Amino acid sequence: EFCDILVSWNACYYMGFDSEFSEFFEHVQEFSRVIKNTGQIIVSVPMKSNFIYKNVEIIKDGYCFVRNDPYKVREGAILRMFQDKIDLISEFEKYFYDFKFAEIRDDFFGQVNHWFIFSAEKK
């Protein structure tokens, strides 16, 4: 119960590298732990159509291994990949409610950048 608002911008879906990685629910638990009872989260995560998921290897339901990253910064990373808004809510609803969603769909210079953005309140 440390902060009023927690912003996770393009970060919380990174699970680690190689075979050792955390489960996404651990990130959500930590969000809940550090936010005050009246706190909110603001989160952005890539949509399944985002370029970072091109050529990934699915390693288990909802998780993928990055191969052939065009920028070579995510190579070998394990990411949580969300199917849709319902998938996102299912991960967060144990600790948060009153979800408000927005989307960014930007296809600049041939690069598909699609993002979910949402806010929610701590239960």
Tab-separated table of C-alpha atoms in Angstrom:
chain	number	residue	atom	x	y	z
A	1	GLU	CA	0.000	0.000	0.000
A	2	PHE	CA	2.601	2.494	-1.151
A	3	CYS	CA	1.252	4.407	-4.151
A	4	ASP	CA	-2.022	5.856	-5.440
A	5	ILE	CA	-1.406	5.129	-9.128
A	6	LEU	CA	0.805	2.546	-10.773
A	7	VAL	CA	1.685	2.909	-14.469
A	8	SER	CA	3.040	-0.061	-16.378
A	9	TRP	CA	3.741	1.165	-19.883
A	10	ASN	CA	4.919	-1.551	-22.282
A	11	ALA	CA	6.617	-3.502	-19.520
A	12	CYS	CA	4.600	-5.979	-17.450
A	13	TYR	CA	4.287	-8.614	-20.187
A	14	TYR	CA	8.054	-9.341	-20.155
A	15	MET	CA	8.468	-12.589	-18.236
A	16	GLY	CA	12.202	-13.148	-18.456
A	17	PHE	CA	14.657	-14.962	-20.691
A	18	ASP	CA	15.391	-18.561	-21.572
A	19	SER	CA	13.657	-21.290	-19.592
A	20	GLU	CA	13.383	-19.430	-16.280
A	21	PHE	CA	10.484	-17.028	-16.223
A	22	SER	CA	7.832	-15.702	-13.913
A	23	GLU	CA	4.110	-16.266	-14.292
A	24	PHE	CA	2.079	-13.208	-15.162
A	25	PHE	CA	-0.190	-13.514	-12.112
A	26	GLU	CA	2.877	-12.758	-9.965
A	27	HIS	CA	3.142	-9.343	-11.625
A	28	VAL	CA	-0.541	-8.644	-10.966
A	29	GLN	CA	-0.173	-9.687	-7.323
A	30	GLU	CA	2.731	-7.255	-6.939
A	31	PHE	CA	0.716	-4.449	-8.531
A	32	SER	CA	-2.005	-5.058	-5.964
A	33	ARG	CA	0.458	-5.240	-3.072
A	34	VAL	CA	2.069	-1.853	-3.743
A	35	ILE	CA	-1.112	0.105	-4.527
A	36	LYS	CA	-3.178	1.715	-1.793
A	37	ASN	CA	-6.717	0.446	-1.268
A	38	THR	CA	-8.132	3.323	-3.307
A	39	GLY	CA	-5.410	3.057	-5.969
A	40	GLN	CA	-5.533	2.620	-9.717
A	41	ILE	CA	-3.410	1.003	-12.379
A	42	ILE	CA	-2.782	2.208	-15.909
A	43	VAL	CA	-1.401	-0.515	-18.154
A	44	SER	CA	-0.392	-0.860	-21.797
A	45	VAL	CA	0.278	-4.221	-23.427
A	46	PRO	CA	0.654	-5.173	-27.081
A	47	MET	CA	-2.226	-6.754	-28.941
A	48	LYS	CA	-1.664	-10.150	-30.524
A	49	SER	CA	-1.384	-8.359	-33.896
A	50	ASN	CA	1.612	-6.258	-32.727
A	51	PHE	CA	4.848	-6.758	-34.663
A	52	ILE	CA	6.704	-8.024	-31.585
A	53	TYR	CA	4.679	-11.245	-31.774
A	54	LYS	CA	5.640	-11.954	-35.376
A	55	ASN	CA	7.705	-15.154	-35.621
A	56	VAL	CA	7.360	-16.040	-31.935
A	57	GLU	CA	7.269	-19.605	-30.687
A	58	ILE	CA	4.324	-20.462	-28.422
A	59	ILE	CA	5.777	-22.232	-25.386
A	60	LYS	CA	2.599	-22.623	-23.341
A	61	ASP	CA	-0.865	-21.138	-23.249
A	62	GLY	CA	-0.483	-17.348	-23.271
A	63	TYR	CA	3.327	-17.326	-23.312
A	64	CYS	CA	5.720	-17.082	-26.235
A	65	PHE	CA	9.445	-17.052	-26.947
A	66	VAL	CA	10.764	-14.258	-29.191
A	67	ARG	CA	12.736	-15.288	-32.251
A	68	ASN	CA	14.038	-13.020	-35.024
A	69	ASP	CA	13.337	-9.720	-33.278
A	70	PRO	CA	13.910	-7.041	-35.934
A	71	TYR	CA	15.601	-4.771	-33.365
A	72	LYS	CA	17.549	-7.570	-31.616
A	73	VAL	CA	16.557	-6.296	-28.152
A	74	ARG	CA	13.875	-8.890	-27.345
A	75	GLU	CA	15.653	-11.902	-28.818
A	76	GLY	CA	15.166	-14.822	-26.428
A	77	ALA	CA	12.628	-13.014	-24.245
A	78	ILE	CA	9.547	-14.771	-22.971
A	79	LEU	CA	6.433	-12.623	-23.255
A	80	ARG	CA	2.864	-12.920	-22.031
A	81	MET	CA	0.664	-12.613	-25.131
A	82	PHE	CA	-2.968	-11.636	-24.579
A	83	GLN	CA	-5.653	-12.836	-26.978
A	84	ASP	CA	-8.065	-9.982	-26.311
A	85	LYS	CA	-9.576	-7.702	-23.640
A	86	ILE	CA	-11.329	-10.641	-21.989
A	87	ASP	CA	-7.979	-12.391	-21.570
A	88	LEU	CA	-6.536	-9.258	-19.950
A	89	ILE	CA	-9.457	-8.837	-17.575
A	90	SER	CA	-9.243	-12.496	-16.542
A	91	GLU	CA	-5.641	-11.941	-15.409
A	92	PHE	CA	-6.385	-8.765	-13.431
A	93	GLU	CA	-9.935	-9.210	-12.088
A	94	LYS	CA	-8.904	-11.023	-8.900
A	95	TYR	CA	-7.390	-7.762	-7.601
A	96	PHE	CA	-8.890	-5.034	-9.812
A	97	TYR	CA	-12.262	-3.920	-11.193
A	98	ASP	CA	-13.926	-1.152	-13.229
A	99	PHE	CA	-11.817	-1.662	-16.341
A	100	LYS	CA	-11.723	1.122	-18.913
A	101	PHE	CA	-10.082	0.311	-22.257
A	102	ALA	CA	-8.559	2.217	-25.151
A	103	GLU	CA	-6.600	0.998	-28.150
A	104	ILE	CA	-3.707	2.299	-30.190
A	105	ARG	CA	-3.526	1.017	-33.758
A	106	ASP	CA	-0.558	2.579	-35.485
A	107	ASP	CA	0.881	1.066	-38.665
A	108	PHE	CA	3.682	3.502	-39.386
A	109	PHE	CA	6.527	2.738	-41.783
A	110	GLY	CA	5.112	-0.748	-42.302
A	111	GLN	CA	5.467	-1.644	-38.616
A	112	VAL	CA	2.269	-2.848	-36.920
A	113	ASN	CA	2.032	-1.288	-33.447
A	114	HIS	CA	-1.268	-2.217	-31.827
A	115	TRP	CA	-1.710	-1.770	-28.075
A	116	PHE	CA	-4.351	-2.213	-25.418
A	117	ILE	CA	-4.389	0.495	-22.785
A	118	PHE	CA	-6.569	0.173	-19.719
A	119	SER	CA	-7.117	1.508	-16.264
A	120	ALA	CA	-8.650	-0.288	-13.307
A	121	GLU	CA	-9.218	0.249	-9.603
A	122	LYS	CA	-7.960	-1.933	-6.794
A	123	LYS	CA	-10.614	-4.114	-5.150
